[in-house]
Amino acid sequence: MYALDVISWLTEENLRGMLERYRSLGPFPGIVLTFMKSFVPPLPTLLIVGLNAAVYGLWPGFLYSWIGLVAGCLVTFLIIRKIASQRFLRKWAQRPKVARGMEWVQRSGFSYVFLLSLFPVGPFVVINLAAGLAGMRLRSYLLALAAGKAIMVFAVSYIGSDAGRFIRNPAEVLYVLLFVLLSLWGVKSIEGYFSRLSHSGGRRRKP
């Protein structure tokens, strides 16, 4: 019940009000909100990043969102890698989606993390879990994550920095919807690509 209350509270009005209320704290609210995305999956990435740009401005909002998202994913990755030997995590790693992610990371870690980080919607928790459990190198993970998130955050920040444009030109809402749909399609396509790659690799290893 509590979780449902939290999800129902996550509206544009409430999140904007919170950012405006604590804006005197500088970049802290914007960074913390995006940081928490890695630990509270229901937080809407598109909405939070867009609001940061609307409240702080395009470039500051982009920077705060990028720092928060990268830091949250990095902390999650480091925690998972540190406790990867724990029994409950090994059991979690047997789940089909996480197991596939681990296999993809072991084969094409940088490409997998970079490509899926380009999209504002996707299995972020699974990506971090898979990379941590598979023992991906920290430098490769951080470079792929930082580059992918920079591109994604800038695109969303650009859209959110001037919400008034959608009032002046309502047709631009279609571009946002197209962006979301293309993101969903992109995530599925990339996962399909790595799945085919894994299957073909498995066939080649057979004697």
PDB file of C-alpha atoms in Angstrom:
ATOM      1  CA  MET A   1       0.000   0.000   0.000  1.00  0.00           C
ATOM      2  CA  TYR A   2       2.844   2.380   0.881  1.00  0.00           C
ATOM      3  CA  ALA A   3       4.550   1.729  -2.454  1.00  0.00           C
ATOM      4  CA  LEU A   4       1.344   2.580  -4.310  1.00  0.00           C
ATOM      5  CA  ASP A   5       1.066   5.838  -2.357  1.00  0.00           C
ATOM      6  CA  VAL A   6       4.626   6.768  -3.327  1.00  0.00           C
ATOM      7  CA  ILE A   7       3.993   6.006  -7.010  1.00  0.00           C
ATOM      8  CA  SER A   8       0.761   8.020  -7.022  1.00  0.00           C
ATOM      9  CA  TRP A   9       2.638  10.983  -5.491  1.00  0.00           C
ATOM     10  CA  LEU A  10       5.143  11.061  -8.368  1.00  0.00           C
ATOM     11  CA  THR A  11       3.333  13.627 -10.479  1.00  0.00           C
ATOM     12  CA  GLU A  12       4.817  16.539 -12.417  1.00  0.00           C
ATOM     13  CA  GLU A  13       3.182  19.055 -10.075  1.00  0.00           C
ATOM     14  CA  ASN A  14       4.524  17.423  -6.895  1.00  0.00           C
ATOM     15  CA  LEU A  15       8.051  16.903  -8.237  1.00  0.00           C
ATOM     16  CA  ARG A  16       8.246  20.447  -9.619  1.00  0.00           C
ATOM     17  CA  GLY A  17       6.975  21.828  -6.314  1.00  0.00           C
ATOM     18  CA  MET A  18       9.649  19.922  -4.415  1.00  0.00           C
ATOM     19  CA  LEU A  19      12.443  21.138  -6.698  1.00  0.00           C
ATOM     20  CA  GLU A  20      11.216  24.751  -6.458  1.00  0.00           C
ATOM     21  CA  ARG A  21      10.820  24.521  -2.678  1.00  0.00           C
ATOM     22  CA  TYR A  22      14.382  23.343  -2.096  1.00  0.00           C
ATOM     23  CA  ARG A  23      16.045  25.258  -4.900  1.00  0.00           C
ATOM     24  CA  SER A  24      17.827  27.386  -2.302  1.00  0.00           C
ATOM     25  CA  LEU A  25      19.966  24.298  -1.606  1.00  0.00           C
ATOM     26  CA  GLY A  26      21.534  24.696  -5.043  1.00  0.00           C
ATOM     27  CA  PRO A  27      22.012  21.639  -7.247  1.00  0.00           C
ATOM     28  CA  PHE A  28      21.502  19.198  -4.362  1.00  0.00           C
ATOM     29  CA  PRO A  29      17.747  18.462  -4.909  1.00  0.00           C
ATOM     30  CA  GLY A  30      18.165  17.910  -8.649  1.00  0.00           C
ATOM     31  CA  ILE A  31      21.144  15.609  -8.201  1.00  0.00           C
ATOM     32  CA  VAL A  32      19.585  13.621  -5.333  1.00  0.00           C
ATOM     33  CA  LEU A  33      16.321  13.081  -7.215  1.00  0.00           C
ATOM     34  CA  THR A  34      18.060  11.594 -10.241  1.00  0.00           C
ATOM     35  CA  PHE A  35      20.483   9.681  -8.003  1.00  0.00           C
ATOM     36  CA  MET A  36      17.531   7.964  -6.317  1.00  0.00           C
ATOM     37  CA  LYS A  37      16.330   6.631  -9.689  1.00  0.00           C
ATOM     38  CA  SER A  38      18.773   3.722  -9.320  1.00  0.00           C
ATOM     39  CA  PHE A  39      17.234   2.736  -5.974  1.00  0.00           C
ATOM     40  CA  VAL A  40      13.570   3.637  -6.603  1.00  0.00           C
ATOM     41  CA  PRO A  41      12.786   2.258 -10.096  1.00  0.00           C
ATOM     42  CA  PRO A  42       9.262   3.793 -10.285  1.00  0.00           C
ATOM     43  CA  LEU A  43      10.785   7.295 -10.394  1.00  0.00           C
ATOM     44  CA  PRO A  44      10.036   8.591 -13.928  1.00  0.00           C
ATOM     45  CA  THR A  45      13.356   9.398 -15.639  1.00  0.00           C
ATOM     46  CA  LEU A  46      11.820  11.483 -18.438  1.00  0.00           C
ATOM     47  CA  LEU A  47       9.852  13.620 -16.004  1.00  0.00           C
ATOM     48  CA  ILE A  48      12.672  14.166 -13.499  1.00  0.00           C
ATOM     49  CA  VAL A  49      15.329  15.046 -16.082  1.00  0.00           C
ATOM     50  CA  GLY A  50      12.906  17.322 -17.934  1.00  0.00           C
ATOM     51  CA  LEU A  51      11.926  19.117 -14.717  1.00  0.00           C
ATOM     52  CA  ASN A  52      15.569  19.634 -13.734  1.00  0.00           C
ATOM     53  CA  ALA A  53      16.104  21.420 -17.047  1.00  0.00           C
ATOM     54  CA  ALA A  54      12.900  23.438 -16.623  1.00  0.00           C
ATOM     55  CA  VAL A  55      13.734  24.521 -13.052  1.00  0.00           C
ATOM     56  CA  TYR A  56      17.506  25.038 -13.302  1.00  0.00           C
ATOM     57  CA  GLY A  57      17.913  25.808 -17.010  1.00  0.00           C
ATOM     58  CA  LEU A  58      19.148  23.648 -19.874  1.00  0.00           C
ATOM     59  CA  TRP A  59      22.864  23.314 -19.082  1.00  0.00           C
ATOM     60  CA  PRO A  60      22.732  23.276 -15.254  1.00  0.00           C
ATOM     61  CA  GLY A  61      19.751  20.916 -15.375  1.00  0.00           C
ATOM     62  CA  PHE A  62      21.582  18.645 -17.808  1.00  0.00           C
ATOM     63  CA  LEU A  63      24.676  18.581 -15.586  1.00  0.00           C
ATOM     64  CA  TYR A  64      22.764  17.870 -12.348  1.00  0.00           C
ATOM     65  CA  SER A  65      20.707  15.093 -13.953  1.00  0.00           C
ATOM     66  CA  TRP A  66      23.776  13.524 -15.549  1.00  0.00           C
ATOM     67  CA  ILE A  67      25.753  13.589 -12.284  1.00  0.00           C
ATOM     68  CA  GLY A  68      22.830  12.106 -10.327  1.00  0.00           C
ATOM     69  CA  LEU A  69      22.057   9.315 -12.788  1.00  0.00           C
ATOM     70  CA  VAL A  70      25.689   8.310 -13.311  1.00  0.00           C
ATOM     71  CA  ALA A  71      26.432   8.429  -9.570  1.00  0.00           C
ATOM     72  CA  GLY A  72      23.358   6.346  -8.717  1.00  0.00           C
ATOM     73  CA  CYS A  73      24.159   3.683 -11.311  1.00  0.00           C
ATOM     74  CA  LEU A  74      27.820   3.627 -10.279  1.00  0.00           C
ATOM     75  CA  VAL A  75      27.026   3.177  -6.577  1.00  0.00           C
ATOM     76  CA  THR A  76      24.587   0.379  -7.423  1.00  0.00           C
ATOM     77  CA  PHE A  77      27.204  -1.309  -9.622  1.00  0.00           C
ATOM     78  CA  LEU A  78      29.903  -1.090  -6.924  1.00  0.00           C
ATOM     79  CA  ILE A  79      27.576  -2.439  -4.214  1.00  0.00           C
ATOM     80  CA  ILE A  80      26.489  -5.359  -6.382  1.00  0.00           C
ATOM     81  CA  ARG A  81      30.074  -6.158  -7.360  1.00  0.00           C
ATOM     82  CA  LYS A  82      31.137  -6.062  -3.700  1.00  0.00           C
ATOM     83  CA  ILE A  83      28.447  -8.468  -2.490  1.00  0.00           C
ATOM     84  CA  ALA A  84      28.167 -10.561  -5.681  1.00  0.00           C
ATOM     85  CA  SER A  85      29.055 -13.742  -3.791  1.00  0.00           C
ATOM     86  CA  GLN A  86      26.063 -13.491  -1.440  1.00  0.00           C
ATOM     87  CA  ARG A  87      23.608 -16.350  -1.808  1.00  0.00           C
ATOM     88  CA  PHE A  88      20.508 -14.215  -2.402  1.00  0.00           C
ATOM     89  CA  LEU A  89      22.266 -12.368  -5.232  1.00  0.00           C
ATOM     90  CA  ARG A  90      23.438 -15.579  -6.858  1.00  0.00           C
ATOM     91  CA  LYS A  91      19.831 -16.734  -6.717  1.00  0.00           C
ATOM     92  CA  TRP A  92      18.706 -13.439  -8.254  1.00  0.00           C
ATOM     93  CA  ALA A  93      21.316 -13.916 -10.998  1.00  0.00           C
ATOM     94  CA  GLN A  94      19.506 -17.075 -12.080  1.00  0.00           C
ATOM     95  CA  ARG A  95      16.455 -15.093 -13.159  1.00  0.00           C
ATOM     96  CA  PRO A  96      16.201 -15.261 -16.962  1.00  0.00           C
ATOM     97  CA  LYS A  97      16.488 -11.512 -17.640  1.00  0.00           C
ATOM     98  CA  VAL A  98      19.438 -11.010 -15.283  1.00  0.00           C
ATOM     99  CA  ALA A  99      21.159 -14.178 -16.548  1.00  0.00           C
ATOM    100  CA  ARG A 100      20.824 -12.964 -20.150  1.00  0.00           C
ATOM    101  CA  GLY A 101      22.163  -9.568 -19.143  1.00  0.00           C
ATOM    102  CA  MET A 102      25.195 -11.160 -17.482  1.00  0.00           C
ATOM    103  CA  GLU A 103      25.907 -13.199 -20.586  1.00  0.00           C
ATOM    104  CA  TRP A 104      25.678 -10.083 -22.775  1.00  0.00           C
ATOM    105  CA  VAL A 105      27.976  -8.155 -20.421  1.00  0.00           C
ATOM    106  CA  GLN A 106      30.546 -10.950 -20.512  1.00  0.00           C
ATOM    107  CA  ARG A 107      30.491 -10.901 -24.322  1.00  0.00           C
ATOM    108  CA  SER A 108      30.079  -7.194 -25.152  1.00  0.00           C
ATOM    109  CA  GLY A 109      30.074  -5.302 -21.863  1.00  0.00           C
ATOM    110  CA  PHE A 110      30.905  -1.800 -23.127  1.00  0.00           C
ATOM    111  CA  SER A 111      28.479  -1.924 -26.068  1.00  0.00           C
ATOM    112  CA  TYR A 112      25.673  -3.384 -23.938  1.00  0.00           C
ATOM    113  CA  VAL A 113      25.901  -0.741 -21.194  1.00  0.00           C
ATOM    114  CA  PHE A 114      26.518   2.169 -23.603  1.00  0.00           C
ATOM    115  CA  LEU A 115      23.685   1.373 -25.990  1.00  0.00           C
ATOM    116  CA  LEU A 116      21.063   0.749 -23.294  1.00  0.00           C
ATOM    117  CA  SER A 117      22.181   3.897 -21.425  1.00  0.00           C
ATOM    118  CA  LEU A 118      21.172   5.950 -24.468  1.00  0.00           C
ATOM    119  CA  PHE A 119      17.487   5.495 -23.734  1.00  0.00           C
ATOM    120  CA  PRO A 120      15.343   7.181 -21.042  1.00  0.00           C
ATOM    121  CA  VAL A 121      13.267   4.034 -20.584  1.00  0.00           C
ATOM    122  CA  GLY A 122      14.645   0.585 -20.029  1.00  0.00           C
ATOM    123  CA  PRO A 123      15.758  -2.062 -17.526  1.00  0.00           C
ATOM    124  CA  PHE A 124      18.256   0.147 -15.646  1.00  0.00           C
ATOM    125  CA  VAL A 125      18.245  -1.988 -12.494  1.00  0.00           C
ATOM    126  CA  VAL A 126      18.857  -5.147 -14.533  1.00  0.00           C
ATOM    127  CA  ILE A 127      21.736  -3.488 -16.427  1.00  0.00           C
ATOM    128  CA  ASN A 128      23.479  -2.497 -13.186  1.00  0.00           C
ATOM    129  CA  LEU A 129      22.832  -5.903 -11.621  1.00  0.00           C
ATOM    130  CA  ALA A 130      24.126  -7.769 -14.659  1.00  0.00           C
ATOM    131  CA  ALA A 131      27.250  -5.623 -14.979  1.00  0.00           C
ATOM    132  CA  GLY A 132      28.059  -5.956 -11.267  1.00  0.00           C
ATOM    133  CA  LEU A 133      27.410  -9.693 -11.066  1.00  0.00           C
ATOM    134  CA  ALA A 134      29.372 -10.352 -14.265  1.00  0.00           C
ATOM    135  CA  GLY A 135      32.390  -8.524 -12.811  1.00  0.00           C
ATOM    136  CA  MET A 136      32.613  -5.930 -15.588  1.00  0.00           C
ATOM    137  CA  ARG A 137      35.712  -3.734 -15.307  1.00  0.00           C
ATOM    138  CA  LEU A 138      34.996  -0.453 -13.514  1.00  0.00           C
ATOM    139  CA  ARG A 139      36.659   1.744 -16.147  1.00  0.00           C
ATOM    140  CA  SER A 140      34.755   0.174 -19.032  1.00  0.00           C
ATOM    141  CA  TYR A 141      31.460   0.365 -17.145  1.00  0.00           C
ATOM    142  CA  LEU A 142      31.957   3.996 -16.137  1.00  0.00           C
ATOM    143  CA  LEU A 143      32.990   5.144 -19.620  1.00  0.00           C
ATOM    144  CA  ALA A 144      30.058   3.383 -21.280  1.00  0.00           C
ATOM    145  CA  LEU A 145      27.598   4.631 -18.663  1.00  0.00           C
ATOM    146  CA  ALA A 146      28.833   8.246 -18.658  1.00  0.00           C
ATOM    147  CA  ALA A 147      28.824   8.528 -22.458  1.00  0.00           C
ATOM    148  CA  GLY A 148      25.418   6.919 -22.945  1.00  0.00           C
ATOM    149  CA  LYS A 149      23.749   8.885 -20.152  1.00  0.00           C
ATOM    150  CA  ALA A 150      25.219  12.180 -21.421  1.00  0.00           C
ATOM    151  CA  ILE A 151      23.524  11.761 -24.793  1.00  0.00           C
ATOM    152  CA  MET A 152      20.219  10.652 -23.284  1.00  0.00           C
ATOM    153  CA  VAL A 153      20.132  13.341 -20.585  1.00  0.00           C
ATOM    154  CA  PHE A 154      20.902  16.134 -23.043  1.00  0.00           C
ATOM    155  CA  ALA A 155      18.097  15.036 -25.379  1.00  0.00           C
ATOM    156  CA  VAL A 156      15.552  14.924 -22.534  1.00  0.00           C
ATOM    157  CA  SER A 157      16.867  18.173 -20.988  1.00  0.00           C
ATOM    158  CA  TYR A 158      16.494  19.968 -24.306  1.00  0.00           C
ATOM    159  CA  ILE A 159      12.863  18.892 -24.484  1.00  0.00           C
ATOM    160  CA  GLY A 160      12.146  19.813 -20.853  1.00  0.00           C
ATOM    161  CA  SER A 161      14.006  23.141 -20.748  1.00  0.00           C
ATOM    162  CA  ASP A 162      11.225  24.988 -22.585  1.00  0.00           C
ATOM    163  CA  ALA A 163       7.897  23.377 -21.809  1.00  0.00           C
ATOM    164  CA  GLY A 164       6.175  26.468 -23.170  1.00  0.00           C
ATOM    165  CA  ARG A 165       7.058  25.403 -26.692  1.00  0.00           C
ATOM    166  CA  PHE A 166       4.409  22.677 -26.424  1.00  0.00           C
ATOM    167  CA  ILE A 167       1.769  25.317 -25.689  1.00  0.00           C
ATOM    168  CA  ARG A 168       2.942  27.474 -28.580  1.00  0.00           C
ATOM    169  CA  ASN A 169       3.186  24.486 -30.894  1.00  0.00           C
ATOM    170  CA  PRO A 170       1.162  21.479 -29.631  1.00  0.00           C
ATOM    171  CA  ALA A 171       2.333  19.385 -32.587  1.00  0.00           C
ATOM    172  CA  GLU A 172       5.737  19.101 -30.894  1.00  0.00           C
ATOM    173  CA  VAL A 173       4.169  16.758 -28.343  1.00  0.00           C
ATOM    174  CA  LEU A 174       4.190  14.211 -31.151  1.00  0.00           C
ATOM    175  CA  TYR A 175       7.995  14.452 -31.268  1.00  0.00           C
ATOM    176  CA  VAL A 176       8.177  13.605 -27.569  1.00  0.00           C
ATOM    177  CA  LEU A 177       5.857  10.631 -28.011  1.00  0.00           C
ATOM    178  CA  LEU A 178       7.923   9.530 -31.002  1.00  0.00           C
ATOM    179  CA  PHE A 179      11.095   9.856 -28.911  1.00  0.00           C
ATOM    180  CA  VAL A 180       9.627   7.608 -26.192  1.00  0.00           C
ATOM    181  CA  LEU A 181       8.347   5.044 -28.699  1.00  0.00           C
ATOM    182  CA  LEU A 182      11.680   4.978 -30.518  1.00  0.00           C
ATOM    183  CA  SER A 183      13.436   4.527 -27.167  1.00  0.00           C
ATOM    184  CA  LEU A 184      11.265   1.536 -26.308  1.00  0.00           C
ATOM    185  CA  TRP A 185      11.843   0.088 -29.775  1.00  0.00           C
ATOM    186  CA  GLY A 186      15.587   0.737 -29.461  1.00  0.00           C
ATOM    187  CA  VAL A 187      15.852  -1.076 -26.128  1.00  0.00           C
ATOM    188  CA  LYS A 188      13.978  -4.096 -27.479  1.00  0.00           C
ATOM    189  CA  SER A 189      16.049  -4.115 -30.677  1.00  0.00           C
ATOM    190  CA  ILE A 190      19.343  -3.957 -28.780  1.00  0.00           C
ATOM    191  CA  GLU A 191      18.269  -6.727 -26.410  1.00  0.00           C
ATOM    192  CA  GLY A 192      17.223  -8.778 -29.453  1.00  0.00           C
ATOM    193  CA  TYR A 193      20.586  -8.147 -31.099  1.00  0.00           C
ATOM    194  CA  PHE A 194      22.541  -9.316 -28.048  1.00  0.00           C
ATOM    195  CA  SER A 195      20.227 -12.296 -27.704  1.00  0.00           C
ATOM    196  CA  ARG A 196      20.940 -13.354 -31.299  1.00  0.00           C
ATOM    197  CA  LEU A 197      24.647 -12.752 -30.703  1.00  0.00           C
ATOM    198  CA  SER A 198      24.566 -15.015 -27.639  1.00  0.00           C
ATOM    199  CA  HIS A 199      22.744 -17.764 -29.492  1.00  0.00           C
ATOM    200  CA  SER A 200      25.087 -17.661 -32.459  1.00  0.00           C
ATOM    201  CA  GLY A 201      28.076 -17.681 -30.092  1.00  0.00           C
ATOM    202  CA  GLY A 202      26.644 -20.678 -28.274  1.00  0.00           C
ATOM    203  CA  ARG A 203      26.264 -22.576 -31.548  1.00  0.00           C
ATOM    204  CA  ARG A 204      29.849 -21.810 -32.569  1.00  0.00           C
ATOM    205  CA  ARG A 205      31.197 -23.207 -29.308  1.00  0.00           C
ATOM    206  CA  LYS A 206      29.551 -26.581 -29.886  1.00  0.00           C
ATOM    207  CA  PRO A 207      31.988 -29.284 -31.071  1.00  0.00           C
TER     208      PRO A 207
END
